[in-house]
Amino acid sequence: MIKYIAYCRKSTDEKEKQVLSIESQIEELKEFATKEKLQIVCFLTESRTAKSLGRPVFEEVIQKIEKGEANAILSWHPDRLARNSVDGGKIVYLLDTGKFLDLKFPTFWFDNTPQGKFMLSIAFGQFKYYVDNLSENVKRGNRQKLRKGILPNKAPYGYLNEPRLRTIEVDSAKSKIVKKVFELFAEGESSIADISRFFQKFGITRYSGKMLHLDTVKRILTNKFYIGIINFGGEIYEGTQELFIPPELFGKVQKILEAREHPKPRRNSFTFLGLAKCAECGCSITAEVKHKCYPTTRGNVDYIYYRCTKKKTDCSQNYLQEELVEQQLRAIVEKASLPASWAKLWLERLDKEETKEKENGESQITRFSLEIQQIDQKLDRLLEGYLDQIVDPQIYQQKKNELVELKIKLKEKMTSISKNGSEWLGLMREFIELAAAAAKIARAKHNKLVAKLNL
Ligand SMILES: [Zn+2]
């Protein structure tokens, strides 16, 4: 007596319409069994791919058959049973050893004869070829996209995958939220958790509606995709996506993140620490808090003292109370300040320089675009060397990444020049404005303002 197990499978990744749903497979098999007068022991269903090993229900089928509870399988099509070489081989082997007496498929002819087994083996081989080919096609598609500078993945937050053109476009609403987040974080006052809450407030969350993981937020803030760099499988490509985060803003955010990863110790606990060395012996300055208690009047009061660490030699310097340190610093800042009339003259001079720079800028841009052309030529030669197998794959990838990064940096420089002229002008302007403000800061009443200067 031949007893059949009816096995139905459809995995979620099978998009082909010709694969029936599990319910329809059951219907078809029932009808087929009645027509062919087959005895079915049980129906087992599974929603897993047969491309890789490890299908628990399929294992159960094999076990039931090995235990003798059944000795044949009924399935809609052989590709429901196996799409990898191991499972296919197993089925043929069980037929060879007599554990399986029969296989039946409404859509595929099979007889337990040498001829039938031969046909089945070929069919299994075909499915494997189809699967391999599919993943090869995906890889080819990815390479093609990368060559065009398109990320072959889910679009990062603020972008969307355009389904028709298969490109990545700016999501007009979400990109505004992402940009706001970069701006917010660049102010330096928000934590990663604050940012995650901000995202949630504007509807960017996990699928469940919960706040984004902190790691996800960090990945967003450090994703170089926002400045035009695609990192795919460890290789770097030049993206062609439209950018909505200015590179300077992105750079600012990276600096804040780095500073938080490696906080300068104690800098925050004592305002003036790390600014000065002992004038007498050159040792570092340390600070400490002294508690004093005035039981009847002011209660507990903390006093901060700075002193020389005296690590090298005997040094005659004494403790200095924080207020006195501040006075000394104010005097220094006052000395470094720039009179307003001077500042005006300097800024005027700077304006003239700027006009001149603009003219120079154009020649700089020409130079940079020449350099970029040279890099492109190098990339071409590198690729040729790689294709001719003169260059190792590893070296090719490393060199290619270096060149592409260099190219992106040059392009960034070009845009920044055409937008704001040379960098030194901005730095100089900042310096003049700071020096002009120094007088005000030195006289300001607010305690510890000096520290805000980041001297
Ligand atoms: Zn000293």
Short mmCIF file of C-alpha atoms and ligand atoms in Angstrom, two decimals:
data_model
loop_
_atom_site.label_atom_id
_atom_site.label_comp_id
_atom_site.label_asym_id
_atom_site.label_seq_id
_atom_site.Cartn_x
_atom_site.Cartn_y
_atom_site.Cartn_z
CA MET A 1 0.00 0.00 0.00
CA ILE A 2 1.40 3.36 -0.98
CA LYS A 3 0.79 6.11 1.59
CA TYR A 4 1.36 9.69 0.49
CA ILE A 5 2.35 12.75 2.45
CA ALA A 6 1.08 15.85 0.69
CA TYR A 7 3.71 18.57 0.92
CA CYS A 8 2.89 22.18 -0.01
CA ARG A 9 5.33 25.05 0.06
CA LYS A 10 5.44 28.67 -0.92
CA SER A 11 8.04 31.06 0.39
CA THR A 12 7.50 34.76 0.82
CA ASP A 13 10.34 35.56 -1.59
CA GLU A 14 8.64 33.77 -4.47
CA LYS A 15 7.05 36.57 -6.38
CA GLU A 16 6.32 34.58 -9.55
CA LYS A 17 2.62 34.50 -10.10
CA GLN A 18 2.68 30.99 -11.51
CA VAL A 19 3.45 29.61 -8.04
CA LEU A 20 0.12 28.84 -6.38
CA SER A 21 -0.63 29.91 -2.85
CA ILE A 22 -0.49 27.17 -0.23
CA GLU A 23 -4.30 27.05 -0.02
CA SER A 24 -4.62 26.55 -3.79
CA GLN A 25 -1.88 23.91 -3.72
CA ILE A 26 -3.88 21.98 -1.08
CA GLU A 27 -7.04 22.24 -3.22
CA GLU A 28 -5.23 21.04 -6.33
CA LEU A 29 -3.63 18.11 -4.50
CA LYS A 30 -6.95 17.00 -2.95
CA GLU A 31 -8.60 17.01 -6.35
CA PHE A 32 -5.66 15.17 -7.91
CA ALA A 33 -5.64 12.56 -5.11
CA THR A 34 -9.34 11.81 -5.56
CA LYS A 35 -8.94 11.46 -9.31
CA GLU A 36 -5.90 9.20 -9.03
CA LYS A 37 -7.29 7.36 -5.95
CA LEU A 38 -4.24 8.15 -3.80
CA GLN A 39 -4.26 7.61 -0.05
CA ILE A 40 -3.00 10.74 1.75
CA VAL A 41 -1.72 10.31 5.30
CA CYS A 42 -1.39 13.99 6.08
CA PHE A 43 -0.96 17.46 4.61
CA LEU A 44 2.18 19.33 5.63
CA THR A 45 2.74 22.94 4.65
CA GLU A 46 5.74 25.20 4.84
CA SER A 47 6.47 28.81 3.97
CA ARG A 48 10.21 28.68 3.48
CA THR A 49 12.57 28.94 0.59
CA ALA A 50 13.99 25.71 -0.81
CA LYS A 51 17.13 27.47 -2.05
CA SER A 52 18.99 26.81 1.17
CA LEU A 53 19.05 23.93 3.60
CA GLY A 54 17.09 23.75 6.81
CA ARG A 55 13.38 23.44 6.22
CA PRO A 56 11.90 21.94 9.43
CA VAL A 57 8.66 20.67 7.85
CA PHE A 58 10.48 19.10 4.93
CA GLU A 59 12.77 17.36 7.45
CA GLU A 60 9.62 16.09 9.20
CA VAL A 61 8.42 14.62 5.90
CA ILE A 62 11.71 12.77 5.45
CA GLN A 63 11.62 11.51 9.06
CA LYS A 64 8.04 10.25 8.75
CA ILE A 65 9.03 8.36 5.64
CA GLU A 66 12.14 6.92 7.25
CA LYS A 67 10.00 5.76 10.19
CA GLY A 68 7.63 4.08 7.77
CA GLU A 69 4.57 6.26 8.47
CA ALA A 70 4.42 6.94 4.75
CA ASN A 71 6.39 5.96 1.69
CA ALA A 72 5.59 8.54 -0.96
CA ILE A 73 5.19 12.26 -1.45
CA LEU A 74 2.53 14.15 -3.31
CA SER A 75 3.43 17.68 -4.25
CA TRP A 76 2.34 20.24 -6.78
CA HIS A 77 5.68 20.35 -8.64
CA PRO A 78 9.20 18.98 -8.02
CA ASP A 79 10.47 22.52 -7.37
CA ARG A 80 8.31 22.54 -4.21
CA LEU A 81 10.51 19.73 -2.87
CA ALA A 82 14.01 20.92 -3.67
CA ARG A 83 15.82 23.86 -5.10
CA ASN A 84 19.25 23.03 -3.74
CA SER A 85 21.57 20.20 -4.70
CA VAL A 86 21.54 18.46 -1.29
CA ASP A 87 17.75 18.09 -0.94
CA GLY A 88 17.39 17.05 -4.58
CA GLY A 89 20.06 14.40 -4.14
CA LYS A 90 18.44 13.18 -0.94
CA ILE A 91 15.12 12.56 -2.66
CA VAL A 92 16.71 10.64 -5.51
CA TYR A 93 18.76 8.64 -2.99
CA LEU A 94 15.64 7.70 -0.97
CA LEU A 95 14.06 6.46 -4.19
CA ASP A 96 17.21 4.44 -5.00
CA THR A 97 17.26 2.80 -1.56
CA GLY A 98 13.59 1.94 -1.69
CA LYS A 99 12.46 4.13 1.24
CA PHE A 100 10.40 6.13 -1.23
CA LEU A 101 8.13 4.12 -3.40
CA ASP A 102 6.62 6.94 -5.36
CA LEU A 103 6.43 10.67 -6.01
CA LYS A 104 3.39 12.27 -7.60
CA PHE A 105 2.98 15.72 -9.07
CA PRO A 106 -0.08 17.08 -10.89
CA THR A 107 2.24 19.19 -13.08
CA PHE A 108 5.17 16.84 -13.68
CA TRP A 109 5.38 13.31 -14.98
CA PHE A 110 7.28 10.91 -12.74
CA ASP A 111 7.63 7.12 -12.67
CA ASN A 112 9.81 5.22 -10.24
CA THR A 113 11.93 3.85 -13.04
CA PRO A 114 15.51 4.62 -14.15
CA GLN A 115 14.02 6.90 -16.79
CA GLY A 116 11.78 8.72 -14.30
CA LYS A 117 14.62 9.20 -11.83
CA PHE A 118 16.80 10.54 -14.61
CA MET A 119 14.15 13.11 -15.56
CA LEU A 120 13.72 14.10 -11.93
CA SER A 121 17.45 14.61 -11.44
CA ILE A 122 17.55 16.84 -14.48
CA ALA A 123 14.59 18.83 -13.18
CA PHE A 124 16.29 19.35 -9.79
CA GLY A 125 19.45 20.44 -11.57
CA GLN A 126 17.43 22.92 -13.57
CA PHE A 127 15.92 24.56 -10.51
CA LYS A 128 19.37 25.01 -9.05
CA TYR A 129 20.55 26.57 -12.29
CA TYR A 130 17.56 28.89 -12.18
CA VAL A 131 18.32 29.93 -8.59
CA ASP A 132 22.03 30.46 -9.31
CA ASN A 133 21.19 32.43 -12.40
CA LEU A 134 18.76 34.60 -10.49
CA SER A 135 21.35 35.62 -7.92
CA GLU A 136 23.89 36.18 -10.70
CA ASN A 137 21.36 38.44 -12.42
CA VAL A 138 20.83 40.35 -9.18
CA LYS A 139 24.58 40.83 -8.84
CA ARG A 140 24.82 42.00 -12.42
CA GLY A 141 21.97 44.43 -11.83
CA ASN A 142 23.73 45.76 -8.75
CA ARG A 143 26.97 46.31 -10.63
CA GLN A 144 25.11 48.12 -13.36
CA LYS A 145 23.43 50.42 -10.84
CA LEU A 146 26.70 51.11 -9.04
CA ARG A 147 28.35 52.08 -12.29
CA LYS A 148 25.60 54.63 -12.75
CA GLY A 149 26.17 55.87 -9.20
CA ILE A 150 22.91 54.46 -7.84
CA LEU A 151 22.78 52.64 -4.52
CA PRO A 152 21.28 49.18 -5.22
CA ASN A 153 19.63 49.04 -1.80
CA LYS A 154 16.84 50.50 0.27
CA ALA A 155 17.12 54.28 0.13
CA PRO A 156 18.50 55.90 3.30
CA TYR A 157 16.14 58.08 5.37
CA GLY A 158 15.22 61.23 3.48
CA TYR A 159 15.38 59.46 0.13
CA LEU A 160 13.03 57.08 -1.63
CA ASN A 161 13.42 54.30 -4.17
CA GLU A 162 11.78 55.45 -7.35
CA PRO A 163 10.07 52.25 -8.52
CA ARG A 164 9.65 53.12 -12.18
CA LEU A 165 13.11 54.45 -13.01
CA ARG A 166 14.74 52.33 -10.27
CA THR A 167 16.69 55.32 -9.01
CA ILE A 168 16.98 56.97 -5.61
CA GLU A 169 15.29 60.33 -5.29
CA VAL A 170 15.00 62.93 -2.55
CA ASP A 171 11.85 62.49 -0.49
CA SER A 172 10.68 66.06 -0.32
CA ALA A 173 9.02 65.76 3.09
CA LYS A 174 11.36 63.36 4.90
CA SER A 175 14.52 65.01 3.59
CA LYS A 176 13.47 68.18 5.41
CA ILE A 177 13.21 66.25 8.66
CA VAL A 178 16.62 64.62 8.14
CA LYS A 179 18.22 67.96 7.30
CA LYS A 180 16.68 69.52 10.39
CA VAL A 181 18.12 66.67 12.44
CA PHE A 182 21.63 67.35 11.12
CA GLU A 183 21.24 71.04 11.89
CA LEU A 184 19.90 70.29 15.35
CA PHE A 185 22.73 67.92 16.16
CA ALA A 186 25.33 70.33 14.79
CA GLU A 187 24.29 72.82 17.45
CA GLY A 188 25.93 70.43 19.87
CA GLU A 189 23.24 70.41 22.54
CA SER A 190 21.25 67.33 21.51
CA SER A 191 21.94 63.75 22.48
CA ILE A 192 21.37 60.83 20.12
CA ALA A 193 18.26 59.98 22.13
CA ASP A 194 16.96 63.55 21.68
CA ILE A 195 17.40 63.10 17.93
CA SER A 196 15.56 59.79 18.02
CA ARG A 197 12.66 61.48 19.86
CA PHE A 198 12.68 64.27 17.28
CA PHE A 199 12.43 61.70 14.49
CA GLN A 200 9.53 60.03 16.27
CA LYS A 201 7.73 63.34 16.69
CA PHE A 202 7.81 63.77 12.91
CA GLY A 203 6.81 60.22 12.10
CA ILE A 204 10.18 58.59 11.37
CA THR A 205 10.16 55.49 13.55
CA ARG A 206 10.69 51.76 13.51
CA TYR A 207 8.01 49.64 11.83
CA SER A 208 6.37 49.18 15.21
CA GLY A 209 6.08 52.94 15.68
CA LYS A 210 8.66 52.88 18.44
CA MET A 211 11.60 55.28 18.53
CA LEU A 212 14.49 54.42 16.19
CA HIS A 213 17.33 52.51 17.84
CA LEU A 214 20.17 54.78 18.93
CA ASP A 215 22.51 52.82 16.65
CA THR A 216 20.21 53.53 13.72
CA VAL A 217 20.28 57.24 14.49
CA LYS A 218 24.08 57.14 14.70
CA ARG A 219 24.20 55.35 11.36
CA ILE A 220 22.03 58.07 9.83
CA LEU A 221 24.26 60.82 11.22
CA THR A 222 27.41 59.15 9.86
CA ASN A 223 26.05 57.85 6.55
CA LYS A 224 28.29 59.25 3.82
CA PHE A 225 25.50 58.68 1.32
CA TYR A 226 24.31 62.14 2.38
CA ILE A 227 27.49 63.66 0.93
CA GLY A 228 27.48 61.61 -2.23
CA ILE A 229 29.51 58.55 -1.27
CA ILE A 230 28.10 55.06 -1.76
CA ASN A 231 29.61 52.28 0.29
CA PHE A 232 28.49 48.93 -1.06
CA GLY A 233 30.08 45.69 0.12
CA GLY A 234 33.11 47.57 1.44
CA GLU A 235 33.72 49.26 -1.88
CA ILE A 236 33.29 52.99 -2.38
CA TYR A 237 31.45 54.47 -5.33
CA GLU A 238 30.58 57.97 -6.42
CA GLY A 239 26.88 58.51 -5.95
CA THR A 240 24.83 60.51 -8.43
CA GLN A 241 21.99 61.16 -6.00
CA GLU A 242 20.86 64.71 -5.35
CA LEU A 243 22.25 66.00 -2.04
CA PHE A 244 20.30 67.93 0.56
CA ILE A 245 22.85 68.01 3.39
CA PRO A 246 25.66 70.56 2.87
CA PRO A 247 29.07 68.82 3.29
CA GLU A 248 30.13 71.43 5.89
CA LEU A 249 27.10 70.57 8.00
CA PHE A 250 27.87 66.87 7.69
CA GLY A 251 31.49 67.52 8.71
CA LYS A 252 30.38 69.48 11.74
CA VAL A 253 28.19 66.60 12.89
CA GLN A 254 31.09 64.15 12.49
CA LYS A 255 33.31 66.36 14.64
CA ILE A 256 30.72 66.45 17.42
CA LEU A 257 30.26 62.68 17.28
CA GLU A 258 34.02 62.11 17.41
CA ALA A 259 34.43 64.50 20.32
CA ARG A 260 31.72 62.60 22.21
CA GLU A 261 33.40 59.28 21.52
CA HIS A 262 36.66 60.58 22.98
CA PRO A 263 35.70 63.13 25.57
CA LYS A 264 38.54 65.20 26.93
CA PRO A 265 38.80 64.13 30.54
CA ARG A 266 38.09 66.63 33.33
CA ARG A 267 37.84 69.48 30.89
CA ASN A 268 34.24 69.99 31.78
CA SER A 269 34.49 69.70 35.51
CA PHE A 270 36.91 72.59 35.83
CA THR A 271 36.40 75.47 33.48
CA PHE A 272 39.96 76.71 33.10
CA LEU A 273 41.84 73.43 33.17
CA GLY A 274 44.12 72.68 30.23
CA LEU A 275 44.42 76.34 29.27
CA ALA A 276 47.71 77.09 30.95
CA LYS A 277 50.95 75.70 32.35
CA CYS A 278 52.78 76.94 35.43
CA ALA A 279 54.82 80.02 34.50
CA GLU A 280 57.57 79.18 36.97
CA CYS A 281 58.33 75.51 36.30
CA GLY A 282 56.28 74.59 33.22
CA CYS A 283 54.28 71.81 34.91
CA SER A 284 50.57 71.26 34.27
CA ILE A 285 47.95 72.96 36.35
CA THR A 286 45.49 70.92 38.34
CA ALA A 287 42.32 71.94 40.11
CA GLU A 288 40.43 70.80 43.17
CA VAL A 289 37.32 71.60 45.13
CA LYS A 290 37.41 72.49 48.79
CA HIS A 291 34.21 72.24 50.78
CA LYS A 292 33.55 74.68 53.54
CA CYS A 293 30.65 74.66 55.89
CA TYR A 294 29.14 77.75 57.46
CA PRO A 295 26.52 76.19 59.71
CA THR A 296 24.78 79.39 60.73
CA THR A 297 25.02 81.51 57.61
CA ARG A 298 25.58 80.02 54.13
CA GLY A 299 25.65 76.27 54.68
CA ASN A 300 27.94 74.23 52.40
CA VAL A 301 30.02 76.23 49.95
CA ASP A 302 32.48 74.86 47.37
CA TYR A 303 35.63 76.72 46.49
CA ILE A 304 37.67 75.82 43.42
CA TYR A 305 41.44 76.15 43.58
CA TYR A 306 44.00 75.83 40.82
CA ARG A 307 47.61 74.94 41.52
CA CYS A 308 50.84 73.78 39.89
CA THR A 309 51.27 69.98 39.96
CA LYS A 310 54.98 70.50 40.86
CA LYS A 311 55.98 67.23 39.27
CA LYS A 312 59.41 68.25 38.03
CA THR A 313 61.02 70.42 40.64
CA ASP A 314 60.29 72.37 43.71
CA CYS A 315 58.10 75.24 42.66
CA SER A 316 57.22 78.13 44.86
CA GLN A 317 53.78 78.78 43.34
CA ASN A 318 50.78 78.65 45.63
CA TYR A 319 47.10 77.81 45.28
CA LEU A 320 45.00 80.25 43.34
CA GLN A 321 41.29 80.61 43.79
CA GLU A 322 39.21 80.31 40.60
CA GLU A 323 38.07 83.95 40.72
CA LEU A 324 41.71 85.06 40.63
CA VAL A 325 42.50 82.75 37.72
CA GLU A 326 39.60 84.30 35.89
CA GLN A 327 40.94 87.80 36.54
CA GLN A 328 44.30 86.82 35.07
CA LEU A 329 42.60 85.33 32.02
CA ARG A 330 40.48 88.42 31.51
CA ALA A 331 43.64 90.51 31.48
CA ILE A 332 45.16 88.25 28.82
CA VAL A 333 42.03 88.29 26.67
CA GLU A 334 41.90 92.08 26.96
CA LYS A 335 45.47 92.28 25.68
CA ALA A 336 44.64 90.06 22.69
CA SER A 337 41.61 92.09 21.75
CA LEU A 338 41.44 94.12 18.58
CA PRO A 339 40.28 97.76 18.72
CA ALA A 340 37.03 98.24 16.80
CA SER A 341 38.57 100.79 14.40
CA TRP A 342 41.28 98.30 13.46
CA ALA A 343 38.80 95.52 12.98
CA LYS A 344 36.88 97.71 10.53
CA LEU A 345 40.00 98.37 8.48
CA TRP A 346 40.97 94.72 8.47
CA LEU A 347 37.54 93.61 7.34
CA GLU A 348 37.60 96.15 4.51
CA ARG A 349 40.94 94.80 3.40
CA LEU A 350 39.50 91.31 3.56
CA ASP A 351 36.64 92.30 1.26
CA LYS A 352 39.17 93.41 -1.34
CA GLU A 353 41.01 90.14 -1.00
CA GLU A 354 37.77 88.32 -1.50
CA THR A 355 37.15 89.94 -4.87
CA LYS A 356 40.64 88.98 -5.94
CA GLU A 357 40.11 85.45 -4.67
CA LYS A 358 36.96 85.06 -6.72
CA GLU A 359 39.00 85.67 -9.83
CA ASN A 360 41.59 83.18 -8.63
CA GLY A 361 38.85 80.74 -7.77
CA GLU A 362 38.05 80.19 -11.39
CA SER A 363 41.60 79.19 -12.19
CA GLN A 364 41.60 76.92 -9.15
CA ILE A 365 38.48 75.22 -10.37
CA THR A 366 40.12 74.62 -13.72
CA ARG A 367 43.09 73.08 -11.93
CA PHE A 368 40.90 70.82 -9.82
CA SER A 369 38.92 69.61 -12.80
CA LEU A 370 42.22 68.77 -14.50
CA GLU A 371 43.24 66.77 -11.44
CA ILE A 372 39.91 64.98 -11.53
CA GLN A 373 40.48 64.11 -15.17
CA GLN A 374 43.85 62.66 -14.21
CA ILE A 375 42.25 60.57 -11.47
CA ASP A 376 39.72 59.26 -13.95
CA GLN A 377 42.56 58.24 -16.25
CA LYS A 378 44.29 56.51 -13.34
CA LEU A 379 41.05 54.69 -12.50
CA ASP A 380 40.79 53.54 -16.11
CA ARG A 381 44.38 52.26 -16.12
CA LEU A 382 43.82 50.57 -12.76
CA LEU A 383 40.74 48.82 -14.08
CA GLU A 384 42.64 47.68 -17.17
CA GLY A 385 45.43 46.32 -15.00
CA TYR A 386 42.89 44.54 -12.87
CA LEU A 387 41.10 43.05 -15.86
CA ASP A 388 44.44 41.92 -17.34
CA GLN A 389 45.13 40.29 -13.96
CA ILE A 390 48.26 42.35 -13.38
CA VAL A 391 46.74 43.97 -10.30
CA ASP A 392 45.51 41.86 -7.36
CA PRO A 393 41.81 42.22 -6.53
CA GLN A 394 42.66 43.44 -3.02
CA ILE A 395 45.07 46.11 -4.22
CA TYR A 396 42.65 47.09 -6.95
CA GLN A 397 39.86 47.66 -4.46
CA GLN A 398 42.07 49.54 -2.02
CA LYS A 399 43.58 51.79 -4.70
CA LYS A 400 40.21 52.35 -6.26
CA ASN A 401 38.70 53.40 -2.93
CA GLU A 402 41.58 55.84 -2.36
CA LEU A 403 41.20 57.40 -5.78
CA VAL A 404 37.43 57.68 -5.57
CA GLU A 405 37.64 59.33 -2.13
CA LEU A 406 40.23 61.77 -3.44
CA LYS A 407 38.01 62.56 -6.37
CA ILE A 408 35.02 63.21 -4.15
CA LYS A 409 37.11 65.50 -1.93
CA LEU A 410 38.28 67.50 -4.94
CA LYS A 411 34.71 67.84 -6.11
CA GLU A 412 33.68 69.04 -2.67
CA LYS A 413 36.46 71.63 -2.75
CA MET A 414 35.30 72.79 -6.16
CA THR A 415 31.73 73.32 -4.99
CA SER A 416 32.89 75.04 -1.82
CA ILE A 417 35.12 77.43 -3.81
CA SER A 418 32.41 78.28 -6.27
CA LYS A 419 30.06 78.84 -3.34
CA ASN A 420 32.14 80.61 -0.68
CA GLY A 421 35.60 81.28 -2.07
CA SER A 422 38.75 80.11 -0.33
CA GLU A 423 38.69 78.72 3.16
CA TRP A 424 41.30 81.07 4.62
CA LEU A 425 39.07 84.09 4.02
CA GLY A 426 36.39 82.63 6.23
CA LEU A 427 38.91 81.67 8.91
CA MET A 428 40.48 85.13 8.80
CA ARG A 429 37.12 86.82 9.09
CA GLU A 430 36.28 84.61 12.03
CA PHE A 431 39.59 85.51 13.68
CA ILE A 432 39.05 89.26 13.27
CA GLU A 433 35.53 89.08 14.59
CA LEU A 434 36.67 87.01 17.55
CA ALA A 435 39.54 89.36 18.36
CA ALA A 436 37.20 92.33 18.11
CA ALA A 437 34.79 90.60 20.46
CA ALA A 438 37.55 89.74 22.92
CA ALA A 439 37.43 93.15 24.56
CA LYS A 440 33.75 92.70 25.26
CA ILE A 441 34.28 89.18 26.58
CA ALA A 442 37.09 90.33 28.85
CA ARG A 443 34.83 92.91 30.46
CA ALA A 444 31.71 90.76 30.56
CA LYS A 445 30.25 90.21 34.01
CA HIS A 446 29.11 86.67 33.38
CA ASN A 447 31.40 84.23 35.07
CA LYS A 448 33.33 81.70 32.95
CA LEU A 449 32.51 83.39 29.69
CA VAL A 450 36.13 83.06 28.73
CA ALA A 451 35.75 79.33 28.48
CA LYS A 452 33.12 79.76 25.82
CA LEU A 453 35.78 81.22 23.59
CA ASN A 454 37.27 77.73 23.31
CA LEU A 455 40.74 79.16 23.77
ZN ZN B 1 55.12 75.32 39.07
#
